[in-house]
Coordinates of C-alpha atoms in Angstrom, one line a residue:
M316 CA -4.8 32.8 -30.1
Q317 CA -1.8 30.8 -31.1
S318 CA -0.4 31.0 -27.6
L319 CA -3.4 29.1 -26.3
L320 CA -3.1 26.1 -28.7
L321 CA -1.2 23.8 -26.4
D322 CA -3.5 24.6 -23.5
F323 CA -6.5 23.6 -25.6
L324 CA -4.7 20.4 -26.4
K325 CA -4.5 19.6 -22.7
V326 CA -8.2 20.2 -22.4
T327 CA -9.1 17.7 -25.1
E328 CA -6.5 15.2 -24.0
S329 CA -7.8 15.3 -20.4
A330 CA -11.4 14.9 -21.5
A331 CA -10.6 11.9 -23.7
V332 CA -8.7 10.2 -20.9
A333 CA -11.6 10.8 -18.5
A334 CA -14.0 9.2 -21.0
L335 CA -11.8 6.1 -21.5
P336 CA -13.1 4.1 -18.6
W337 CA -16.7 4.4 -20.0
V338 CA -15.8 3.0 -23.4
G339 CA -18.1 0.0 -23.9
S340 CA -20.0 0.7 -20.6
G341 CA -23.3 1.5 -22.2
D342 CA -23.6 4.5 -19.9
K343 CA -23.9 7.7 -22.0
I344 CA -24.6 10.0 -19.1
A345 CA -21.6 8.9 -17.1
A346 CA -19.2 9.0 -20.1
D347 CA -20.3 12.5 -21.1
G348 CA -20.2 13.7 -17.5
A349 CA -16.7 12.5 -17.0
A350 CA -15.4 14.2 -20.2
T351 CA -17.4 17.4 -19.4
N352 CA -16.0 17.7 -15.9
A353 CA -12.4 17.2 -17.1
M354 CA -12.9 19.7 -19.9
R355 CA -14.4 22.4 -17.6
E356 CA -11.7 21.9 -15.0
N357 CA -8.9 22.5 -17.5
L358 CA -10.6 25.3 -19.3
N359 CA -10.8 27.1 -16.0
K360 CA -7.1 26.9 -15.6
M361 CA -6.4 28.8 -18.8
K362 CA -5.3 32.4 -18.9
M363 CA -8.3 33.8 -20.9
H364 CA -11.8 35.2 -20.7
S365 CA -13.9 32.7 -22.6
T366 CA -17.6 32.1 -23.3
I367 CA -19.2 28.9 -24.4
V368 CA -21.2 29.6 -27.6
I369 CA -21.6 26.0 -28.6
G370 CA -22.1 23.7 -25.7
E371 CA -23.7 20.4 -24.8
G372 CA -27.0 19.7 -26.4
E373 CA -30.2 19.6 -24.4
I374 CA -31.4 16.6 -26.4
D375 CA -28.8 14.4 -24.7
E376 CA -29.9 15.4 -21.2
A377 CA -26.2 15.3 -20.2
P378 CA -24.1 17.4 -17.8
M379 CA -23.7 20.6 -19.8
L380 CA -21.0 23.1 -20.6
Y381 CA -23.9 25.4 -21.2
I382 CA -24.2 28.2 -23.7
G383 CA -23.1 31.5 -22.1
E384 CA -20.9 29.8 -19.4
K385 CA -17.8 31.9 -18.6
L386 CA -14.5 30.0 -18.1
G387 CA -10.9 30.8 -17.6
M388 CA -8.7 32.6 -15.1
G389 CA -8.8 36.0 -17.0
G390 CA -6.2 37.7 -19.1
S391 CA -5.9 39.5 -22.4
H392 CA -7.6 36.9 -24.6
E393 CA -11.3 37.2 -25.1
V394 CA -12.4 33.9 -26.7
D395 CA -15.5 32.2 -28.0
I396 CA -15.5 28.5 -27.5
A397 CA -17.4 25.6 -29.2
V398 CA -17.1 22.3 -27.4
D399 CA -18.2 18.7 -27.6
P400 CA -16.7 16.7 -24.7
I401 CA -17.6 13.5 -26.6
E402 CA -18.4 13.7 -30.3
G403 CA -19.8 10.2 -30.7
T404 CA -21.2 9.3 -27.3
T405 CA -23.0 6.3 -28.7
P406 CA -20.0 4.7 -30.3
T407 CA -18.0 5.5 -27.2
V408 CA -20.2 3.6 -24.8
N409 CA -20.7 0.8 -27.4
G410 CA -17.0 0.3 -27.7
Q411 CA -16.9 1.3 -31.3
G412 CA -14.8 3.7 -33.5
N413 CA -15.6 7.3 -34.4
A414 CA -15.3 9.0 -31.0
I415 CA -13.4 12.2 -30.3
T416 CA -13.3 15.0 -27.8
V417 CA -13.2 18.3 -29.6
I418 CA -12.9 22.1 -29.1
A419 CA -12.9 25.0 -31.5
A420 CA -12.0 28.6 -30.5
A421 CA -11.9 32.0 -32.1
P422 CA -11.8 35.6 -31.0
K423 CA -15.0 36.9 -29.3
G424 CA -17.9 37.4 -31.6
T425 CA -16.5 35.3 -34.5
L426 CA -18.2 31.9 -34.0
L427 CA -21.9 31.5 -35.0
H428 CA -24.1 31.1 -31.9
A429 CA -26.0 28.1 -33.3
P430 CA -28.9 26.6 -31.4
D431 CA -29.1 22.9 -30.9
M432 CA -31.2 22.0 -34.0
Y433 CA -30.9 20.4 -37.4
M434 CA -28.7 22.0 -40.0
K435 CA -28.2 21.0 -43.7
K436 CA -24.5 21.0 -44.6
I437 CA -22.1 20.5 -47.5
A438 CA -18.4 20.6 -47.1
V439 CA -15.4 20.1 -49.5
G440 CA -11.6 20.5 -49.4
P441 CA -9.4 23.3 -50.6
R442 CA -9.4 22.2 -54.3
A443 CA -13.2 22.6 -54.5
K444 CA -13.5 25.8 -52.5
G445 CA -15.7 28.2 -54.3
K446 CA -17.3 25.5 -56.5
I447 CA -20.3 24.4 -54.3
D448 CA -23.7 25.8 -53.8
L449 CA -26.0 24.3 -51.1
D450 CA -29.1 25.4 -53.0
A451 CA -28.0 23.7 -56.3
P452 CA -29.0 20.1 -57.1
I453 CA -26.5 17.7 -55.6
E454 CA -25.7 16.4 -59.1
D455 CA -24.4 19.9 -60.1
N456 CA -22.3 20.0 -57.0
M457 CA -20.8 16.6 -57.7
K458 CA -19.9 17.6 -61.3
A459 CA -18.2 20.8 -60.0
V460 CA -16.3 19.0 -57.2
A461 CA -15.2 16.2 -59.5
K462 CA -13.7 18.7 -62.0
A463 CA -12.0 20.6 -59.2
N464 CA -10.5 17.4 -57.7
G465 CA -9.4 16.1 -61.1
K466 CA -11.7 13.1 -61.0
E467 CA -14.5 11.5 -62.8
I468 CA -17.9 11.5 -61.0
T469 CA -17.6 7.8 -60.7
E470 CA -14.5 8.2 -58.7
L471 CA -16.1 10.6 -56.1
N472 CA -16.5 9.5 -52.5
V473 CA -19.5 11.2 -50.9
F474 CA -19.8 10.7 -47.1
I475 CA -23.3 10.9 -45.6
Q476 CA -24.8 9.8 -42.3
D477 CA -26.8 6.6 -42.5
R478 CA -30.2 8.0 -41.6
P479 CA -33.7 7.6 -43.3
R480 CA -33.8 11.3 -43.9
H481 CA -30.9 11.0 -46.4
K482 CA -32.5 8.3 -48.6
E483 CA -33.2 10.6 -51.5
Y484 CA -29.6 12.0 -51.4
I485 CA -28.2 8.5 -51.3
D486 CA -30.3 7.3 -54.2
R487 CA -29.5 10.3 -56.4
I488 CA -25.8 10.1 -55.7
R489 CA -25.6 6.5 -56.6
E490 CA -27.5 7.1 -59.8
T491 CA -24.6 9.3 -60.9
G492 CA -22.2 6.4 -60.4
A493 CA -20.4 8.1 -57.5
K494 CA -19.6 6.1 -54.3
V495 CA -21.7 6.7 -51.2
R496 CA -19.8 6.1 -48.0
L497 CA -22.3 5.8 -45.1
F498 CA -21.3 6.5 -41.5
N499 CA -23.4 6.2 -38.3
D500 CA -21.8 8.9 -36.1
G501 CA -19.1 11.6 -36.4
D502 CA -20.3 14.7 -38.3
V503 CA -17.3 16.7 -37.2
I504 CA -14.8 13.9 -38.1
Y505 CA -16.1 13.5 -41.7
A506 CA -16.6 17.2 -42.3
T507 CA -13.0 17.8 -41.2
A508 CA -11.7 14.9 -43.3
T509 CA -12.7 16.7 -46.6
C510 CA -9.7 18.8 -46.0
I511 CA -7.3 15.9 -45.3
E512 CA -6.4 14.6 -48.7
R513 CA -5.3 11.1 -47.6
S514 CA -8.8 10.5 -46.0
G515 CA -10.4 10.1 -49.5
V516 CA -13.4 12.2 -48.6
D517 CA -14.5 14.4 -51.6
I518 CA -17.8 15.7 -50.3
F519 CA -19.5 15.6 -46.9
L520 CA -23.2 16.1 -47.1
G521 CA -26.3 15.8 -45.0
I522 CA -28.6 17.0 -42.3
G523 CA -27.1 16.9 -38.8
G524 CA -26.6 19.0 -35.7
A525 CA -26.0 22.7 -36.0
P526 CA -23.4 22.7 -33.1
E527 CA -21.4 20.0 -34.9
G528 CA -21.6 22.2 -38.0
V529 CA -19.9 25.1 -36.3
L530 CA -17.2 22.8 -34.9
G531 CA -16.5 21.3 -38.3
A532 CA -16.5 24.7 -39.9
A533 CA -13.7 25.8 -37.6
A534 CA -11.5 23.0 -38.9
I535 CA -12.5 23.5 -42.5
R536 CA -11.8 27.2 -42.4
S537 CA -8.5 26.6 -40.7
L538 CA -7.5 24.1 -43.5
G539 CA -8.7 26.2 -46.4
G540 CA -11.8 24.3 -47.4
E541 CA -15.4 25.3 -47.6
M542 CA -18.7 24.6 -45.9
Q543 CA -22.1 25.9 -46.6
A544 CA -25.1 25.4 -44.3
K545 CA -28.7 26.2 -43.6
L546 CA -30.6 26.0 -40.3
L547 CA -33.7 23.8 -40.4
P548 CA -36.0 24.8 -37.5
R549 CA -38.9 22.4 -37.0
N550 CA -41.3 24.5 -35.0
N551 CA -42.0 27.9 -33.6
D552 CA -39.8 27.3 -30.5
E553 CA -36.8 26.6 -32.6
I554 CA -37.5 29.7 -34.7
R555 CA -37.7 31.7 -31.5
R556 CA -34.3 30.3 -30.3
C557 CA -32.7 31.2 -33.6
K558 CA -33.9 34.8 -33.3
A559 CA -32.8 35.0 -29.7
M560 CA -29.3 34.1 -30.8
G561 CA -29.3 36.8 -33.5
I562 CA -30.1 34.6 -36.5
T563 CA -32.9 36.3 -38.4
N564 CA -32.5 35.0 -42.0
L565 CA -33.5 31.4 -41.7
E566 CA -34.0 30.9 -45.4
G567 CA -30.5 32.0 -46.4
V568 CA -27.4 29.9 -46.9
L569 CA -24.7 30.3 -44.2
T570 CA -21.3 30.6 -45.7
I571 CA -18.0 29.7 -44.0
D572 CA -17.6 33.3 -43.1
D573 CA -21.0 33.3 -41.3
L574 CA -20.1 30.1 -39.4
V575 CA -16.6 31.2 -38.5
S576 CA -15.7 34.8 -39.4
S577 CA -12.0 34.9 -38.4
D578 CA -8.9 33.1 -39.7
D579 CA -7.5 33.5 -36.1
C580 CA -9.4 30.3 -35.1
M581 CA -8.3 26.9 -34.0
F582 CA -9.5 23.4 -33.9
V583 CA -8.2 20.7 -31.5
A584 CA -9.5 17.1 -31.2
T585 CA -8.2 14.0 -29.3
G586 CA -9.3 10.5 -30.3
I587 CA -11.1 8.4 -27.7
T588 CA -11.6 5.5 -30.1
D589 CA -10.1 5.1 -33.6
N590 CA -11.6 7.2 -36.4
L591 CA -10.8 8.4 -39.9
I592 CA -8.6 11.3 -38.8
I593 CA -6.8 10.2 -35.6
D594 CA -6.3 7.1 -33.6
G595 CA -7.9 6.5 -30.2
I596 CA -6.3 6.2 -26.8
E597 CA -3.8 3.3 -26.4
T598 CA -2.5 1.8 -23.1
E599 CA 1.1 0.8 -22.8
Y600 CA 2.5 -0.5 -19.6
S601 CA 1.6 2.2 -17.1
N602 CA 0.8 4.9 -19.6
F603 CA -2.0 6.3 -21.7
I604 CA -1.0 7.3 -25.2
T605 CA -3.2 9.9 -26.8
H606 CA -3.4 11.0 -30.4
S607 CA -4.6 14.5 -31.4
I608 CA -5.0 16.8 -34.3
L609 CA -4.3 20.6 -33.9
V610 CA -5.2 23.1 -36.6
N611 CA -4.4 26.8 -36.5
G612 CA -6.3 29.0 -39.0
R613 CA -3.6 31.6 -39.4
E614 CA -1.0 29.0 -40.4
K615 CA -3.3 26.7 -42.4
Q616 CA -1.4 23.8 -41.0
V617 CA -2.4 20.6 -39.4
R618 CA -0.3 19.0 -36.6
Y619 CA -0.6 15.5 -35.2
V620 CA 0.4 15.2 -31.6
K621 CA 1.2 12.0 -29.7
S622 CA 1.3 12.4 -25.9
T623 CA 2.0 10.0 -23.0
Y624 CA 0.2 10.2 -19.7
P625 CA 0.9 8.0 -16.6
I626 CA -2.0 5.9 -15.5
K627 CA -2.7 7.1 -12.0
Q628 CA -4.9 4.2 -11.1
P629 CA -6.2 1.0 -12.8
F630 CA -9.6 1.1 -14.4

């Protein structure tokens, strides 16, 4: 898997550059389509047999890298891939921060085949690994994480998406004296940030997309943190889709091993616009400058890569 890391970097860089003309455009379909096409083209150039297990969501009605799609030129590597050509499509087309293009990969059969539905998630960094319990009251988790991180509860930063469904969590967290940091978009960014100490994210919590949960879990496992999750199907159709993907225990908590079951995994993301973990694309004279994060699960290391691409034509 390590031999593929730089090839996956080219995939995310190309998708981010393809999305750049659509920053601030208001056109979500065009932005996602450009990033998706660039991602697919470069994945097909890689020497591997790969299958998309987490692809574009049906809800967006966007051009899809669909679940089950086969990509690559062939070779000895059999790989499961989770992708989001644009994590943060809305901020991209609104010209705002918190947009990346992201890919996670692991050996065949080791990424959860998660349907596009809601998932409850909690994530923490390496210091608090083994200290959380998704089924426990949030107050108990906060006490455990504060102790593990050497902080008082009042010093904790809990990041949660600004949505009405999270009002009870927000109120309870604030009652403890901890700080709630609200964000609008970027589940994968903030879940990953729990494992990057300089980010100041102690806990990531909330209900968001299951595909984003698996992408975040690949980064978290690679960096030695912990995520727990639970699928939240809303109707019989979503229950059927879970069972079709081999998920039968819908009441149980999914551990990090359930989400990503191999250390031989990787996580690569390139910034489209500025966000908490990496900068967005810059333009300088006749070049694009991209900023990316690469994480390899075997090494438990994070690398930051700055690349320069010539601008082939003006936007």
